[in-house]
């Protein structure tokens, strides 16, 4: 999968994503990063990419021309018009199901805004989706784009190795992750739960699932509304809250 990231800070995006697991996926060729510097496409002789907002007000607005030309260069290079996601606090909230869905795309264009925003006309012309990563305001779309690249990439087959497996983690089935322990078996007087040392894999699975359900109940109870729960799970929850 190829991520074409339209940004004024291509180095920030590259640096942030070339480390660790995503960096390995890039080196393996499963994921391709294509940070595109919008400034390279400005027709302005002073390399300007922003200007004052019509109607007045604070801040600067990213101009349509360089953004459009950067987008066109990407579309021309891949030979079609991939989905183009504009990162904005006004967008639809990014979540695990969106990450999974987007992992099926061949190419994605991520448009990172800066300043007070991007000229609405170029957004109308090129943007297919508007996405936010949460209800807080960031100074630019680069961090959200990096968050999306990470979350989407780890859903692509081959990005996670067997022992990093994607399917048994937090939010799969709508539940939080169970607690993890490693050696030593006792640390500062705290012991690892006995069941994990028992070697009984059936029992361990049951215990982990129960922990997932109870943690979700405790920390993110609103997730239970759309979680995959069995009759046994519901009984367990009722036992704890009644
Ligand atoms: Cl996608 N962009 C900006 N600037 N701020 C955000 C955001 C995006 N998502 C949450 N806050």
Short mmCIF file of C-alpha atoms and ligand atoms in Angstrom, two decimals:
data_model
loop_
_atom_site.label_atom_id
_atom_site.label_comp_id
_atom_site.label_asym_id
_atom_site.label_seq_id
_atom_site.Cartn_x
_atom_site.Cartn_y
_atom_site.Cartn_z
CA UNK A 1 0.00 0.00 0.00
CA UNK A 2 1.21 3.48 -0.87
CA UNK A 3 0.63 6.49 1.37
CA UNK A 4 1.00 9.83 -0.44
CA UNK A 5 1.20 12.47 2.25
CA UNK A 6 0.72 16.04 1.04
CA UNK A 7 2.41 18.24 3.64
CA UNK A 8 4.59 21.29 4.25
CA UNK A 9 6.74 19.11 6.57
CA UNK A 10 7.68 15.95 4.65
CA UNK A 11 10.70 15.28 6.89
CA UNK A 12 8.54 15.22 10.02
CA UNK A 13 6.32 12.57 8.48
CA UNK A 14 9.21 10.47 7.15
CA UNK A 15 11.18 10.62 10.40
CA UNK A 16 8.14 9.75 12.48
CA UNK A 17 7.29 6.66 10.44
CA UNK A 18 10.64 5.12 9.52
CA UNK A 19 11.21 3.69 13.00
CA UNK A 20 10.19 0.30 14.41
CA UNK A 21 7.40 -1.79 12.94
CA UNK A 22 6.17 0.62 10.26
CA UNK A 23 9.78 1.30 9.24
CA UNK A 24 10.28 -2.45 8.83
CA UNK A 25 7.16 -2.70 6.67
CA UNK A 26 8.56 0.09 4.49
CA UNK A 27 11.92 -1.70 4.19
CA UNK A 28 10.11 -4.95 3.32
CA UNK A 29 8.21 -3.06 0.60
CA UNK A 30 4.75 -3.87 2.00
CA UNK A 31 4.16 -0.19 2.79
CA UNK A 32 5.43 2.70 0.69
CA UNK A 33 5.74 6.23 2.09
CA UNK A 34 5.55 9.09 -0.39
CA UNK A 35 5.72 12.39 1.51
CA UNK A 36 5.04 15.16 -1.02
CA UNK A 37 6.21 18.67 -0.19
CA UNK A 38 3.36 21.00 -1.19
CA UNK A 39 5.85 23.87 -1.35
CA UNK A 40 7.59 22.14 -4.29
CA UNK A 41 4.45 22.78 -6.34
CA UNK A 42 3.88 26.48 -5.69
CA UNK A 43 3.81 28.70 -8.77
CA UNK A 44 4.74 31.67 -6.56
CA UNK A 45 8.24 32.97 -7.22
CA UNK A 46 8.84 33.42 -3.48
CA UNK A 47 7.68 29.82 -2.81
CA UNK A 48 4.69 31.17 -0.87
CA UNK A 49 1.94 28.62 -0.11
CA UNK A 50 -0.41 30.65 2.11
CA UNK A 51 -2.16 34.01 2.14
CA UNK A 52 -4.56 36.13 4.22
CA UNK A 53 -8.16 34.94 4.51
CA UNK A 54 -10.75 36.81 2.43
CA UNK A 55 -13.10 38.59 4.81
CA UNK A 56 -10.34 39.07 7.36
CA UNK A 57 -9.64 37.24 10.59
CA UNK A 58 -6.67 35.65 12.28
CA UNK A 59 -4.07 33.44 10.65
CA UNK A 60 -3.26 32.39 7.13
CA UNK A 61 -4.97 30.07 4.68
CA UNK A 62 -3.20 27.48 2.51
CA UNK A 63 -3.76 28.43 -1.10
CA UNK A 64 -5.54 26.20 -3.59
CA UNK A 65 -2.94 26.17 -6.40
CA UNK A 66 0.01 24.39 -4.74
CA UNK A 67 -2.25 21.87 -3.02
CA UNK A 68 -4.05 21.08 -6.28
CA UNK A 69 -0.85 20.74 -8.28
CA UNK A 70 0.71 18.45 -5.64
CA UNK A 71 -2.44 16.29 -5.72
CA UNK A 72 -2.43 16.21 -9.54
CA UNK A 73 1.20 15.09 -9.58
CA UNK A 74 0.30 12.14 -7.32
CA UNK A 75 -2.78 11.21 -9.38
CA UNK A 76 -0.72 11.37 -12.59
CA UNK A 77 2.06 9.23 -11.11
CA UNK A 78 -0.30 6.43 -10.02
CA UNK A 79 -2.56 6.73 -13.07
CA UNK A 80 -5.86 7.20 -11.23
CA UNK A 81 -7.45 9.34 -8.49
CA UNK A 82 -7.04 7.52 -5.15
CA UNK A 83 -9.19 8.36 -2.12
CA UNK A 84 -7.97 11.69 -0.75
CA UNK A 85 -8.35 12.20 3.01
CA UNK A 86 -8.22 15.68 4.48
CA UNK A 87 -7.11 15.66 8.13
CA UNK A 88 -9.28 18.09 10.06
CA UNK A 89 -10.94 18.29 13.49
CA UNK A 90 -14.23 18.68 11.55
CA UNK A 91 -13.88 15.23 9.98
CA UNK A 92 -15.42 11.88 10.82
CA UNK A 93 -13.78 10.31 13.88
CA UNK A 94 -11.06 7.82 13.01
CA UNK A 95 -11.48 4.39 14.60
CA UNK A 96 -10.35 0.78 14.27
CA UNK A 97 -13.05 -0.15 11.75
CA UNK A 98 -12.03 2.76 9.50
CA UNK A 99 -8.37 1.66 9.78
CA UNK A 100 -9.35 -1.86 8.72
CA UNK A 101 -11.43 -0.60 5.80
CA UNK A 102 -8.73 1.76 4.50
CA UNK A 103 -6.12 -1.01 4.68
CA UNK A 104 -7.81 -2.43 1.57
CA UNK A 105 -6.88 0.56 -0.62
CA UNK A 106 -3.98 0.38 -3.07
CA UNK A 107 -3.11 4.09 -2.65
CA UNK A 108 -4.23 6.75 -0.19
CA UNK A 109 -3.63 10.48 -0.34
CA UNK A 110 -3.48 12.20 3.05
CA UNK A 111 -3.74 15.99 2.91
CA UNK A 112 -2.25 17.75 5.94
CA UNK A 113 -3.51 21.27 6.55
CA UNK A 114 -1.70 23.96 8.49
CA UNK A 115 -2.37 27.54 9.54
CA UNK A 116 -6.09 28.34 9.80
CA UNK A 117 -7.03 25.89 7.08
CA UNK A 118 -7.01 25.20 3.36
CA UNK A 119 -8.90 27.14 0.66
CA UNK A 120 -12.33 25.48 0.53
CA UNK A 121 -12.38 25.32 -3.27
CA UNK A 122 -9.47 22.89 -3.56
CA UNK A 123 -10.99 20.74 -0.81
CA UNK A 124 -14.22 20.56 -2.83
CA UNK A 125 -12.22 19.59 -5.89
CA UNK A 126 -9.99 16.79 -4.53
CA UNK A 127 -11.11 15.56 -1.08
CA UNK A 128 -13.17 12.35 -0.82
CA UNK A 129 -13.10 11.91 2.99
CA UNK A 130 -12.55 14.22 5.97
CA UNK A 131 -11.13 12.57 9.06
CA UNK A 132 -10.38 13.68 12.64
CA UNK A 133 -8.43 11.64 15.19
CA UNK A 134 -10.24 13.03 18.23
CA UNK A 135 -11.89 16.01 19.86
CA UNK A 136 -8.92 18.30 20.43
CA UNK A 137 -7.20 20.74 18.11
CA UNK A 138 -3.68 20.16 16.78
CA UNK A 139 -1.50 22.66 14.92
CA UNK A 140 -1.43 20.60 11.74
CA UNK A 141 -2.50 17.40 10.04
CA UNK A 142 0.93 15.71 10.16
CA UNK A 143 0.52 13.93 13.52
CA UNK A 144 -3.00 12.74 12.60
CA UNK A 145 -1.67 11.50 9.22
CA UNK A 146 1.08 9.57 11.03
CA UNK A 147 -1.47 8.10 13.43
CA UNK A 148 -3.56 6.94 10.47
CA UNK A 149 -0.59 5.46 8.58
CA UNK A 150 0.39 3.48 11.69
CA UNK A 151 -3.11 2.20 12.46
CA UNK A 152 -3.86 1.33 8.81
CA UNK A 153 -0.48 -0.28 8.10
CA UNK A 154 -0.66 -2.70 11.00
CA UNK A 155 -3.87 -4.09 9.49
CA UNK A 156 -2.07 -4.97 6.22
CA UNK A 157 -1.08 -8.66 6.00
CA UNK A 158 2.66 -9.12 6.57
CA UNK A 159 3.22 -5.90 8.53
CA UNK A 160 2.90 -7.57 11.92
CA UNK A 161 4.83 -10.77 12.53
CA UNK A 162 3.17 -13.81 14.14
CA UNK A 163 3.95 -12.72 17.66
CA UNK A 164 2.72 -9.19 17.01
CA UNK A 165 -0.54 -10.64 15.64
CA UNK A 166 -3.20 -8.06 14.90
CA UNK A 167 -6.39 -9.97 15.57
CA UNK A 168 -6.14 -10.64 19.31
CA UNK A 169 -5.48 -7.08 20.36
CA UNK A 170 -7.37 -4.26 22.00
CA UNK A 171 -10.63 -3.30 20.35
CA UNK A 172 -10.90 -6.49 18.35
CA UNK A 173 -14.35 -7.69 19.24
CA UNK A 174 -14.77 -4.23 20.77
CA UNK A 175 -12.97 -5.13 24.02
CA UNK A 176 -9.83 -3.79 25.69
CA UNK A 177 -6.68 -5.89 25.95
CA UNK A 178 -6.12 -8.26 28.88
CA UNK A 179 -3.14 -7.60 31.22
CA UNK A 180 0.28 -8.98 30.24
CA UNK A 181 3.12 -10.26 32.45
CA UNK A 182 6.70 -11.33 31.85
CA UNK A 183 9.55 -12.62 34.04
CA UNK A 184 10.18 -12.62 36.95
CA UNK A 185 7.15 -14.45 38.40
CA UNK A 186 7.41 -12.26 41.49
CA UNK A 187 8.44 -8.60 41.39
CA UNK A 188 8.38 -6.22 44.38
CA UNK A 189 6.17 -8.73 46.18
CA UNK A 190 3.64 -8.81 43.31
CA UNK A 191 2.93 -12.19 41.76
CA UNK A 192 1.91 -13.09 38.23
CA UNK A 193 -1.64 -14.56 38.26
CA UNK A 194 -1.29 -18.30 38.90
CA UNK A 195 -3.41 -19.34 35.93
CA UNK A 196 -0.79 -17.95 33.53
CA UNK A 197 1.82 -20.33 34.98
CA UNK A 198 -0.53 -23.35 34.84
CA UNK A 199 0.14 -24.37 31.23
CA UNK A 200 -3.62 -24.94 30.79
CA UNK A 201 -4.24 -23.03 27.54
CA UNK A 202 -8.02 -23.38 27.67
CA UNK A 203 -8.08 -21.88 31.19
CA UNK A 204 -5.66 -19.12 30.17
CA UNK A 205 -7.84 -18.12 27.20
CA UNK A 206 -10.91 -18.02 29.42
CA UNK A 207 -9.12 -15.92 32.04
CA UNK A 208 -7.81 -13.47 29.44
CA UNK A 209 -11.22 -13.04 27.86
CA UNK A 210 -12.78 -12.46 31.29
CA UNK A 211 -10.11 -9.85 32.06
CA UNK A 212 -10.86 -8.11 28.74
CA UNK A 213 -14.56 -7.97 29.55
CA UNK A 214 -13.99 -6.73 33.11
CA UNK A 215 -11.42 -4.12 32.06
CA UNK A 216 -13.74 -2.80 29.42
CA UNK A 217 -16.52 -2.63 32.01
CA UNK A 218 -14.23 -0.72 34.36
CA UNK A 219 -12.42 1.70 32.03
CA UNK A 220 -14.54 2.04 28.87
CA UNK A 221 -18.03 0.79 29.74
CA UNK A 222 -19.53 2.59 26.72
CA UNK A 223 -17.64 0.16 24.45
CA UNK A 224 -19.74 -2.75 25.77
CA UNK A 225 -22.73 -1.41 23.88
CA UNK A 226 -21.25 -2.58 20.57
CA UNK A 227 -18.86 -5.34 21.78
CA UNK A 228 -19.24 -9.00 20.77
CA UNK A 229 -20.45 -10.50 24.05
CA UNK A 230 -21.50 -14.06 24.79
CA UNK A 231 -24.21 -15.06 27.26
CA UNK A 232 -21.39 -16.05 29.66
CA UNK A 233 -19.85 -12.57 29.29
CA UNK A 234 -23.13 -10.86 30.10
CA UNK A 235 -23.58 -13.09 33.18
CA UNK A 236 -20.08 -12.14 34.36
CA UNK A 237 -20.80 -8.44 33.90
CA UNK A 238 -24.08 -8.68 35.78
CA UNK A 239 -22.34 -10.52 38.62
CA UNK A 240 -19.90 -7.61 38.95
CA UNK A 241 -22.35 -4.75 38.77
CA UNK A 242 -25.26 -6.19 40.76
CL1 LIG B 1 -7.13 15.49 11.71
N1 LIG B 1 -6.21 17.86 12.46
C1 LIG B 1 -5.99 18.81 13.37
N2 LIG B 1 -5.38 19.94 13.01
N3 LIG B 1 -6.35 18.69 14.64
C2 LIG B 1 -6.95 17.55 14.99
C3 LIG B 1 -7.22 16.52 14.09
C4 LIG B 1 -6.83 16.71 12.80
N4 LIG B 1 -7.84 15.52 14.74
C5 LIG B 1 -7.94 15.92 15.98
N5 LIG B 1 -7.42 17.15 16.15
#
